[in-house]
Short mmCIF file of C-alpha atoms and ligand atoms in Angstrom, two decimals:
data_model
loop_
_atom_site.label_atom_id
_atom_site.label_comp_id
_atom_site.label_asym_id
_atom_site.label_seq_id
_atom_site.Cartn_x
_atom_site.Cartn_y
_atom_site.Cartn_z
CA UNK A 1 -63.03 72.47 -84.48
CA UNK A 2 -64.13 75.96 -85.13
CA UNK A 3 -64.42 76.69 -89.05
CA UNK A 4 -63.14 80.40 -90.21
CA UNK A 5 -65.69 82.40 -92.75
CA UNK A 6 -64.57 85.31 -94.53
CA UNK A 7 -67.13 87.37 -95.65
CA UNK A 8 -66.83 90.02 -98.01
CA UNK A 9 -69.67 92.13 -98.95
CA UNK A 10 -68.17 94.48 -101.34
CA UNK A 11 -70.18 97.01 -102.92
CA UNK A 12 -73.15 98.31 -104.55
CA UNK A 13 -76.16 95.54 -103.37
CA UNK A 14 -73.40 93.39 -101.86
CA UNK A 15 -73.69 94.76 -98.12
CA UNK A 16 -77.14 94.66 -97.85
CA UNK A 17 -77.34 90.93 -99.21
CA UNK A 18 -74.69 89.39 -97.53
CA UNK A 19 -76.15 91.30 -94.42
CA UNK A 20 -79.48 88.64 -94.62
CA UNK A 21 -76.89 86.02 -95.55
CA UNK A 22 -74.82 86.96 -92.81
CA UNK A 23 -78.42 85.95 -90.47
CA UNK A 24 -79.27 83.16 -91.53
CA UNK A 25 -75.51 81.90 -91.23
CA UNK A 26 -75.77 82.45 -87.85
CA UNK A 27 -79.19 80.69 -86.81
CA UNK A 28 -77.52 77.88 -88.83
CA UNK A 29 -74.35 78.06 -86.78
CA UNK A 30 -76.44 78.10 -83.79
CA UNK A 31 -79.12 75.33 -84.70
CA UNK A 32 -76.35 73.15 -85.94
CA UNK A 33 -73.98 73.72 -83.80
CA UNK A 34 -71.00 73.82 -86.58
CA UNK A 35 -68.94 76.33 -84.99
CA UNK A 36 -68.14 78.83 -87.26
CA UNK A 37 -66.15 82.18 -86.93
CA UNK A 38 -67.37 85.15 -89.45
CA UNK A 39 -65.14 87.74 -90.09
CA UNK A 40 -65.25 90.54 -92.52
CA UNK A 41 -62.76 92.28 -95.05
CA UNK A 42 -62.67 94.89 -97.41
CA UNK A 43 -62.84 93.98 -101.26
CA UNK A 44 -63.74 95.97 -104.94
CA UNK A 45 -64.74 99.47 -104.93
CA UNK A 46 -64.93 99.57 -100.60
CA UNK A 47 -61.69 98.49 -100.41
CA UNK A 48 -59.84 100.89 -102.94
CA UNK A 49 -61.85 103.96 -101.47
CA UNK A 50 -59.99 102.93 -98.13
CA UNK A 51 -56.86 101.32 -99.08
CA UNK A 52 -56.01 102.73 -102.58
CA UNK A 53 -56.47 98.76 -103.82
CA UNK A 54 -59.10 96.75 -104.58
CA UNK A 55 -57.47 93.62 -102.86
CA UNK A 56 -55.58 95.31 -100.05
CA UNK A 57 -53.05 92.73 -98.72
CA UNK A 58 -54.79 92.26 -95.41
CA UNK A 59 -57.83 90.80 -97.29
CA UNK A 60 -55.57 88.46 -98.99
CA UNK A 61 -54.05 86.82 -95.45
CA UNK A 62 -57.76 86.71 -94.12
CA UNK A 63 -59.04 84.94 -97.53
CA UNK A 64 -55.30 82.56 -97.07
CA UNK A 65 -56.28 81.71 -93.42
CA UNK A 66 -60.37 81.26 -94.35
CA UNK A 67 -61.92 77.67 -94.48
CA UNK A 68 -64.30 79.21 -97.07
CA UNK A 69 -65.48 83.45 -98.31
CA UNK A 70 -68.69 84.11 -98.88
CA UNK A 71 -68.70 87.21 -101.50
CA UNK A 72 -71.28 89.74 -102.20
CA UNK A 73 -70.47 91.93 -105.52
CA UNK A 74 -68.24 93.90 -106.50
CA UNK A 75 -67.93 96.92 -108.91
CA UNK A 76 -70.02 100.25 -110.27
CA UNK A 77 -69.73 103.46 -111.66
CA UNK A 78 -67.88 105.47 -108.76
CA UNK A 79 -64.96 103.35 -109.93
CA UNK A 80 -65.87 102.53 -113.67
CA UNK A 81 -63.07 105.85 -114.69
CA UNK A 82 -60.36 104.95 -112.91
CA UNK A 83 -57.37 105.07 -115.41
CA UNK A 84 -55.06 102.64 -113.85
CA UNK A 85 -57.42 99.23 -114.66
CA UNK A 86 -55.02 97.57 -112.47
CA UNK A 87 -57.33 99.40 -109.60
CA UNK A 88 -60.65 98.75 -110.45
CA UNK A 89 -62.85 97.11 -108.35
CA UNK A 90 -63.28 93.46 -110.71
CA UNK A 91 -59.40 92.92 -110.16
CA UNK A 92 -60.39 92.38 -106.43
CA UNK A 93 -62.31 89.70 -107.70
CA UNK A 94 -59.75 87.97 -110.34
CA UNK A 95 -56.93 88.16 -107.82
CA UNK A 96 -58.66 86.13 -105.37
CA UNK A 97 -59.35 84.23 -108.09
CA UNK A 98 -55.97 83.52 -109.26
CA UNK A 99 -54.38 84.01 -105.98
CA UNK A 100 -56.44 80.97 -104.04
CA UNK A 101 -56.00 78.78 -107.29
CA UNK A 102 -59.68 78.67 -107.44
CA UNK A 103 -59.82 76.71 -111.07
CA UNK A 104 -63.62 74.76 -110.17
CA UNK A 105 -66.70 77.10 -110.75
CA UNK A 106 -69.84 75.40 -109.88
CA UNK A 107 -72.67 77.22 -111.32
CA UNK A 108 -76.21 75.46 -110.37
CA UNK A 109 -79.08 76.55 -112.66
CA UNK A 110 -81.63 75.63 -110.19
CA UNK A 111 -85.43 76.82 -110.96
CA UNK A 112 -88.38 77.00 -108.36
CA UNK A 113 -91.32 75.17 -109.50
CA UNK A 114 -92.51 78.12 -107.69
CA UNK A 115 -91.04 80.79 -110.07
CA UNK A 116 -91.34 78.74 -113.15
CA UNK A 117 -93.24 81.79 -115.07
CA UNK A 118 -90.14 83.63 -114.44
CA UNK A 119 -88.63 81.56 -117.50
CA UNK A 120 -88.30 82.47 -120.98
CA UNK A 121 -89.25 78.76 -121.35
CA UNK A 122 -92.49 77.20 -121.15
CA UNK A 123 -93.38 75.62 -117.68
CA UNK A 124 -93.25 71.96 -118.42
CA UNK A 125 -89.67 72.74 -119.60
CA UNK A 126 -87.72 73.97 -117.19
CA UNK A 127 -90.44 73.66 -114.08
CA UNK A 128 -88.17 72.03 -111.10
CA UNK A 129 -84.85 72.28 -113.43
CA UNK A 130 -81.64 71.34 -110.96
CA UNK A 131 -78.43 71.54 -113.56
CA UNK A 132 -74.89 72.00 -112.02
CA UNK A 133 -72.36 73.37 -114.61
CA UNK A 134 -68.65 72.80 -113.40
CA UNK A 135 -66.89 75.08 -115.51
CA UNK A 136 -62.87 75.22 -115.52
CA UNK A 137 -62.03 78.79 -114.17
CA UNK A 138 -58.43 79.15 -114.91
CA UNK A 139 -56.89 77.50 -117.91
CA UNK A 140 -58.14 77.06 -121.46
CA UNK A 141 -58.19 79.39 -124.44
CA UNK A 142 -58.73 82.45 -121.60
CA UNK A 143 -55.30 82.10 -120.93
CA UNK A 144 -53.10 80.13 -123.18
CA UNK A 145 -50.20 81.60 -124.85
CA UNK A 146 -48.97 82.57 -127.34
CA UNK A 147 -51.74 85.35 -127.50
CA UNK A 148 -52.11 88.31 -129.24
CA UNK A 149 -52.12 90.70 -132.69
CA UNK A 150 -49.41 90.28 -134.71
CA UNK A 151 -48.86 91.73 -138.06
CA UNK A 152 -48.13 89.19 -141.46
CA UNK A 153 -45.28 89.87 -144.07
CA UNK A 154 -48.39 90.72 -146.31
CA UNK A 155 -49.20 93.98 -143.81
CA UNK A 156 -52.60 92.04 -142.88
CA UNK A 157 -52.86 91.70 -139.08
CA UNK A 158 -53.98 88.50 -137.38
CA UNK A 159 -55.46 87.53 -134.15
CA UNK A 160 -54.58 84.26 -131.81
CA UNK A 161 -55.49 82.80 -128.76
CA UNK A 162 -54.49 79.26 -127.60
CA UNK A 163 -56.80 76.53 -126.58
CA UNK A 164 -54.26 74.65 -124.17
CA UNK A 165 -55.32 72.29 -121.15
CA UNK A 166 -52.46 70.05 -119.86
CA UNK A 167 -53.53 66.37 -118.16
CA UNK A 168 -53.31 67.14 -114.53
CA UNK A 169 -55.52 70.44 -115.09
CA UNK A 170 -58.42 68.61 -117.20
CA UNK A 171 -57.97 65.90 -114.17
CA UNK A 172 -58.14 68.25 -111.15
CA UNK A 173 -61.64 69.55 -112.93
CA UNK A 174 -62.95 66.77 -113.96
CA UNK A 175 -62.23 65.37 -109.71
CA UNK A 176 -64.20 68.30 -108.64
CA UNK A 177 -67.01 67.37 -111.36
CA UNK A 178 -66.93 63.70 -110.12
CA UNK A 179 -67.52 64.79 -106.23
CA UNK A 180 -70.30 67.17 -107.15
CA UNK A 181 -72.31 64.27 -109.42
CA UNK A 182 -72.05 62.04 -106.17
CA UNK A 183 -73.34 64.64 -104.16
CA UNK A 184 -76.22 64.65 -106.30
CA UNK A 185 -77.95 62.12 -108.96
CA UNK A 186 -74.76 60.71 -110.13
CA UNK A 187 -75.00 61.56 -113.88
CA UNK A 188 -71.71 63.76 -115.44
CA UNK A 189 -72.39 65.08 -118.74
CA UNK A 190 -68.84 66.35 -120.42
CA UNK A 191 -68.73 68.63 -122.93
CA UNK A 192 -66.45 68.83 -125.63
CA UNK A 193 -65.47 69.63 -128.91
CA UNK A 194 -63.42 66.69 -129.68
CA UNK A 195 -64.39 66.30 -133.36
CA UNK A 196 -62.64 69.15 -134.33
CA UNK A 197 -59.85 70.15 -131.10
CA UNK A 198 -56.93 68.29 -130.35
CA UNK A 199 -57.25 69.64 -126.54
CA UNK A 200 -60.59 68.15 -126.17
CA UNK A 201 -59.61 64.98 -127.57
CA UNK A 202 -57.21 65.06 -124.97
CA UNK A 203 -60.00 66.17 -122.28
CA UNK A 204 -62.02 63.29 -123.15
CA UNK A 205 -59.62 60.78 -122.93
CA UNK A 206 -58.93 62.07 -119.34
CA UNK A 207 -62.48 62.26 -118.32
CA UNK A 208 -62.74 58.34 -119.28
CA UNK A 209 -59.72 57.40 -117.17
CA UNK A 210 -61.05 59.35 -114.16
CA UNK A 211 -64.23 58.10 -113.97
CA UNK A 212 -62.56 54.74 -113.26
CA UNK A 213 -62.20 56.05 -109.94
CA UNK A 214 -66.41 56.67 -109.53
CA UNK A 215 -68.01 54.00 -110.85
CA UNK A 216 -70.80 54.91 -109.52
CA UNK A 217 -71.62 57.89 -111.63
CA UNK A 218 -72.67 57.33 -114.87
CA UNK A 219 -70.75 59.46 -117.10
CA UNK A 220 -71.56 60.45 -120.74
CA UNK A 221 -69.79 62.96 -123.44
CA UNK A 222 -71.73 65.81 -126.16
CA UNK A 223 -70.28 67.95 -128.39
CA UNK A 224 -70.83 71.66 -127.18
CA UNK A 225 -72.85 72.90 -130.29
CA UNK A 226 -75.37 69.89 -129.28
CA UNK A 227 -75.49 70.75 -125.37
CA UNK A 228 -75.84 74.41 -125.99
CA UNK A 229 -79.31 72.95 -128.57
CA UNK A 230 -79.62 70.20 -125.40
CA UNK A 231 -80.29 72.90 -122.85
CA UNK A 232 -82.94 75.04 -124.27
CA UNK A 233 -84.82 72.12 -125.83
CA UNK A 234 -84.87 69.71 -123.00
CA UNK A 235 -82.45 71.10 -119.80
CA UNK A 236 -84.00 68.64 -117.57
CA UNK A 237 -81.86 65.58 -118.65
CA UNK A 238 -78.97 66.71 -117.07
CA UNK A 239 -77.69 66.50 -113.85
CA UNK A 240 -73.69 67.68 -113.72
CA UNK A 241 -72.32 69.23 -116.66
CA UNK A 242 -68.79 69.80 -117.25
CA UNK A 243 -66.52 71.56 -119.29
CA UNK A 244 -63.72 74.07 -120.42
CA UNK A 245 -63.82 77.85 -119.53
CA UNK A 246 -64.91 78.98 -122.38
CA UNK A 247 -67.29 77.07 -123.32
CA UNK A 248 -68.71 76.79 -119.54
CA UNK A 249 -68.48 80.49 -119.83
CA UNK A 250 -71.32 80.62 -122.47
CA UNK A 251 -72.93 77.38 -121.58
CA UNK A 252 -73.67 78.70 -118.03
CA UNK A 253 -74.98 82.32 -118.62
CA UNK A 254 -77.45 80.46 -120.90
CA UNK A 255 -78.51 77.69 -118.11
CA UNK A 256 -78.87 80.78 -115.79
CA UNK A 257 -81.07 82.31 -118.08
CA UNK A 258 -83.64 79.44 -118.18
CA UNK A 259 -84.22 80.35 -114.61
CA UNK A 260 -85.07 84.12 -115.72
CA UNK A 261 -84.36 85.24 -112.30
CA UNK A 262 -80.65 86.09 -111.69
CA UNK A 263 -81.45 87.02 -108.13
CA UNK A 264 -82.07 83.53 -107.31
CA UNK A 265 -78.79 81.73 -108.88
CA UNK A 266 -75.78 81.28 -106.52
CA UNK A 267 -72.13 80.07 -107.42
CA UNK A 268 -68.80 78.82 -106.31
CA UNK A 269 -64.99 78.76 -106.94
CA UNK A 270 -63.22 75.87 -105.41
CA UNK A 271 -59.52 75.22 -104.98
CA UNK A 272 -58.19 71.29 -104.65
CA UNK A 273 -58.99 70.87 -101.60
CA UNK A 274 -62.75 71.97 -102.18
CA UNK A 275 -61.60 75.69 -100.29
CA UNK A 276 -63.72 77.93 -101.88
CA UNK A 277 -65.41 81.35 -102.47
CA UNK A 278 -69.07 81.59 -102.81
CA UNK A 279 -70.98 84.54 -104.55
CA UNK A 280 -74.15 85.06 -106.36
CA UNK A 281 -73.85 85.06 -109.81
CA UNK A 282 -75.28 88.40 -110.31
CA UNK A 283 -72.95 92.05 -110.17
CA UNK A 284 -73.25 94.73 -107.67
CA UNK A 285 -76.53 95.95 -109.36
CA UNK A 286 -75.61 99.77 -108.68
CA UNK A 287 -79.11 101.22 -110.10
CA UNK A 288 -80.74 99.30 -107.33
CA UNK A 289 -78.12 99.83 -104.43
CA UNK A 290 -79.27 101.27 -101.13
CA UNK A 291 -83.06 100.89 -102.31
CA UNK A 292 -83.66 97.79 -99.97
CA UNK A 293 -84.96 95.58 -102.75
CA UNK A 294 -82.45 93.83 -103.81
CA UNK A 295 -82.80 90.14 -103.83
CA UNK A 296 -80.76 88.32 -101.15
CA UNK A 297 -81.85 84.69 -101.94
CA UNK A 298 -79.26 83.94 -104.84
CA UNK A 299 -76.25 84.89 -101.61
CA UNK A 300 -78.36 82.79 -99.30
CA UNK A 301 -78.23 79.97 -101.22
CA UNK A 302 -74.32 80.59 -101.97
CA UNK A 303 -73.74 80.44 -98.01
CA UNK A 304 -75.91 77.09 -98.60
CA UNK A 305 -73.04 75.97 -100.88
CA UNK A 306 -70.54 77.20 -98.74
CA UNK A 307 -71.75 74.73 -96.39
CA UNK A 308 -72.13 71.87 -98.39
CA UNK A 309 -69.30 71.64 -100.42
CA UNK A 310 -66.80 73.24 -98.76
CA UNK A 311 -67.33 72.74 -94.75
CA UNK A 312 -69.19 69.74 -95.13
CA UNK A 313 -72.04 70.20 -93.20
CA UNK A 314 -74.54 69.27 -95.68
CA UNK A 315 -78.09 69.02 -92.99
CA UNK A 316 -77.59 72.76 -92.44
CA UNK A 317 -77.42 73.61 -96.58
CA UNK A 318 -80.64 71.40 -96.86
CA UNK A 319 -82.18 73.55 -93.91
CA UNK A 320 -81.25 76.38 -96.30
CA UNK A 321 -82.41 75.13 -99.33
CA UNK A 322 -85.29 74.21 -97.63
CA UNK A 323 -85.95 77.66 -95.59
CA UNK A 324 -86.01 79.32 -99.14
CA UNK A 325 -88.30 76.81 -100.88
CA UNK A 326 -90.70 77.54 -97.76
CA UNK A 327 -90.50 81.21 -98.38
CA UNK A 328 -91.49 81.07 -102.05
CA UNK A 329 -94.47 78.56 -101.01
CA UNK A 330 -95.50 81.06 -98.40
CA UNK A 331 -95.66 83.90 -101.73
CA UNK A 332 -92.78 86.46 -100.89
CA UNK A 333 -91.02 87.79 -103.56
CA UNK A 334 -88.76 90.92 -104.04
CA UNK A 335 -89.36 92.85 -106.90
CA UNK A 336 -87.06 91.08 -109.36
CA UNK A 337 -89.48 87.94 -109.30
CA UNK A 338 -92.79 89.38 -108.18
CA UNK A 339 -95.86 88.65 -109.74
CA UNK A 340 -99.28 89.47 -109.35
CA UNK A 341 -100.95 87.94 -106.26
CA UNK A 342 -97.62 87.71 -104.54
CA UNK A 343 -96.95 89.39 -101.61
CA UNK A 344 -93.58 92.32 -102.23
CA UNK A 345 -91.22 92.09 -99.43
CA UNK A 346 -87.95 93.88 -99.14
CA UNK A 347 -84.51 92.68 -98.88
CA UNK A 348 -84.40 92.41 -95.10
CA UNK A 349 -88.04 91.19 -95.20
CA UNK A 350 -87.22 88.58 -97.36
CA UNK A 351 -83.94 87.57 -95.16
CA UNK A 352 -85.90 87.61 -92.22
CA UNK A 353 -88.70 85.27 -93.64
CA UNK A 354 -85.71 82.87 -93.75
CA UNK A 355 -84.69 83.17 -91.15
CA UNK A 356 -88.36 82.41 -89.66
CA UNK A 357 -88.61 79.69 -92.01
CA UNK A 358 -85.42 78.26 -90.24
CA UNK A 359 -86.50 78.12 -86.64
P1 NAD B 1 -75.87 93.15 -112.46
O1 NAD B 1 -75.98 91.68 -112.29
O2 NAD B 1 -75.30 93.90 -111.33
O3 NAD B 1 -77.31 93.76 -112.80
C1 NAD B 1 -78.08 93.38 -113.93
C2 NAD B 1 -79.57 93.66 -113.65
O4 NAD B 1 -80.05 92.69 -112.71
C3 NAD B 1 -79.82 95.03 -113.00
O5 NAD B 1 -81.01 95.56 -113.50
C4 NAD B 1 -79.95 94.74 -111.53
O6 NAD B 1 -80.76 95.65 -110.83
C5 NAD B 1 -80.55 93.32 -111.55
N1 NAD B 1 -80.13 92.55 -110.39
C6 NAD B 1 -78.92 92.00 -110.18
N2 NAD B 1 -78.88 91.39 -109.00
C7 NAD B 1 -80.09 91.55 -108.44
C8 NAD B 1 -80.66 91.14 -107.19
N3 NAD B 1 -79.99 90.43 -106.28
N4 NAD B 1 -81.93 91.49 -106.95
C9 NAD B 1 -82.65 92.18 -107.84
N5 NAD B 1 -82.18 92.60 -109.03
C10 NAD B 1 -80.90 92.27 -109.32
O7 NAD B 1 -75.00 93.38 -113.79
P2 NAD B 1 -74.47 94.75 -114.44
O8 NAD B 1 -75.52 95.82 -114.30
O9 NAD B 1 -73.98 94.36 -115.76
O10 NAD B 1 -73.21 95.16 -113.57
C11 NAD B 1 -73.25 96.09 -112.49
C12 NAD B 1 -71.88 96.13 -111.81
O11 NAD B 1 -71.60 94.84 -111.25
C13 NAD B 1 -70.73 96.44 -112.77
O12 NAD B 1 -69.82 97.28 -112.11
C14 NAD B 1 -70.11 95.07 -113.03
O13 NAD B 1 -68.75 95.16 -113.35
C15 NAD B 1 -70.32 94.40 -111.70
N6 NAD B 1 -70.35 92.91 -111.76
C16 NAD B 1 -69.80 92.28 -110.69
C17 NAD B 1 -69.84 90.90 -110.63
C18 NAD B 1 -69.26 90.23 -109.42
O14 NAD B 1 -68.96 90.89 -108.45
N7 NAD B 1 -69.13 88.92 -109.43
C19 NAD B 1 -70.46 90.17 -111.65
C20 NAD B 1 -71.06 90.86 -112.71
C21 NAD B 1 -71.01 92.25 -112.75
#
């Protein structure tokens, strides 16, 4: 049955890197045989210098009637003054977001033993690191009410947020987190707070119940102040960690940063029925746009994704995987990981290598 792709390159970097992901989608399609339709739409910036909107409603059918969007980046100064803030480019983003339900981000923190200088960390560290974070996308303290600034009798004024999960959103993440463990070494780490909030009691307690249903993943629980010590003194004992927005928020940003090269770190929103959108989880890079050197890998690998966790076809993400392993052991890099004694390639160089590497 023939799959539906949506892909959406957006601006800045994002045509020219979901161009080379856009290649080696189709050798894949071809070698595997899996059928796939691409289309394209109009999202961000590209879309409101056509449309007037950053989501114009005809991207929003195509992304409804999609199996899965791939996503390059959206944003950058052209569009950084625009008064109304309804308009600007990022709310492309967030209503696809919101308006596909996608509440499971899946942020690997995967490094290279090939780029393993390229980490802030020493070698031995983070050399071969493969971390998953599943963070919760659309609940928690980001958007429970009541919210806001309020002024006291006593004249003071006060801020308040509210940290709010209900059951069947702590168990719709904590399903996705489950899958993505069994896809992988079977080992959930959850991370809460549940010594001090009432919600993450609550979480816990949920997580427990859930993973009656996969007994074979082992899972364990860690307070967040200890996983956020946990990942920059030994990152290499986990293998799925999941948690809240906000905390996922900061805990992934840092896991991406122990792979020191953003250009290499795909992600992925997923609905409940594992319909997602894939993007790397770098912006639109505008100082670099239209230079040809932009990284492509990190969108590569989110096409990778694409295929393994939401179209199921998980021989052609290994080929991927695999394809881009190859063309770090054959010493290409763009300029974002170079080194010395490595050979510079551009972006289409560097999509094209995979493409070699796949054939
Ligand atoms: P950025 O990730 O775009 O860039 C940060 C730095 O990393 C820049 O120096 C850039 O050149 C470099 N970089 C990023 N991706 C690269 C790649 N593939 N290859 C080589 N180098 C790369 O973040 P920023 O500068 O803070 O934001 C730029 C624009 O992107 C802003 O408009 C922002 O709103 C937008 N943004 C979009 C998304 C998204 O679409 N998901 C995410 C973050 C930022």
């Amino acid at each position: 049955m023939s799959k539906n792709v949506l892909i959406l390159p957006g601006d800045g970097i994002g045509p020219e890197i979901v161009a080379e992901a856009v290649k080696v989608l189709n050798v894949v399609n071809d070698k595997f045989d899996l059928g796939l339709t691409l289309e394209e739409g109009l999202v961000g910036g590209s879309a409101y210098d056509v449309h007037g909107t950053p989501l114009p409603e005809e991207t929003m059918n195509k992304a409804k009637a999609s199996d899965a969007i791939l996503l390059g980046a959206v944003g950058g100064p052209k569009w950084d003054n625009l008064e109304d803030r309804e308009l600007r480019p990022e709310k492309g983003l967030l209503g696809l977001r919101s308006g596909l339900e996608l509440f499971g981000n899946l942020r690997p923190a995967i490094l290279y033993p090939q780029l393993a200088d390229a980490s802030s960390l020493k070698p031995e560290i983070v050399s071969g690191l493969d971390i998953l974070i599943v963070r919760e996308l659309t609940g928690g303290i980001y958007f429970g009410k009541p919210r806001g600034i309020r002024t006291l009798e006593n004249g003071e004024r006060e801020g308040y947020n509210t940290y709010v999960y209900s059951e069947s959103e702590i168990r719709r993440i904590a399903k996705v987190a489950f899958e993505s463990a069994q896809k992988r070494n079977k080992k959930l780490c959850s991370v809460d707070k549940a010594n001090v909030l009432e919600v993450t009691v609550l979480w816990r307690e949920i997580l427990e119940e859930v993973s009656k249903d996969y007994p074979d993943v082992e899972l364990s629980h860690m307070y967040v102040d200890n996983a956020a010590m946990q990942l920059v003194r030994a990152p290499k004992q986990f293998d799925v960690m999941v948690t809240g927005n906000m905390f996922g928020d900061i805990l992934s940003d840092a896991a991406a940063m122990l792979t020191g090269s953003i250009g290499m770190l795909p992600s992925a929103s997923l609905d409940k029925d594992n319909k997602g959108m894939y993007e790397p989880c770098h912006g639109s890079a505008p100082d670099i746009a239209g230079q040809g050197i932009a990284n492509p890998l990190a969108t590569i690998l989110s096409a990778a994704m694409m295929l393994r966790y939401s179209l199921n076809e998980v021989a052609a993400a290994d080929a991927i995987e695999e394809a881009v392993s190859k063309v770090l052991d054959q010493g290409l890099r763009t300029a974002d990981i170079f080194s010395d004694g490595m050979k510079k390639v551009s972006t289409e160089e560097m999509g094209e290598a995979v493409v070699a590497a796949l054939s």
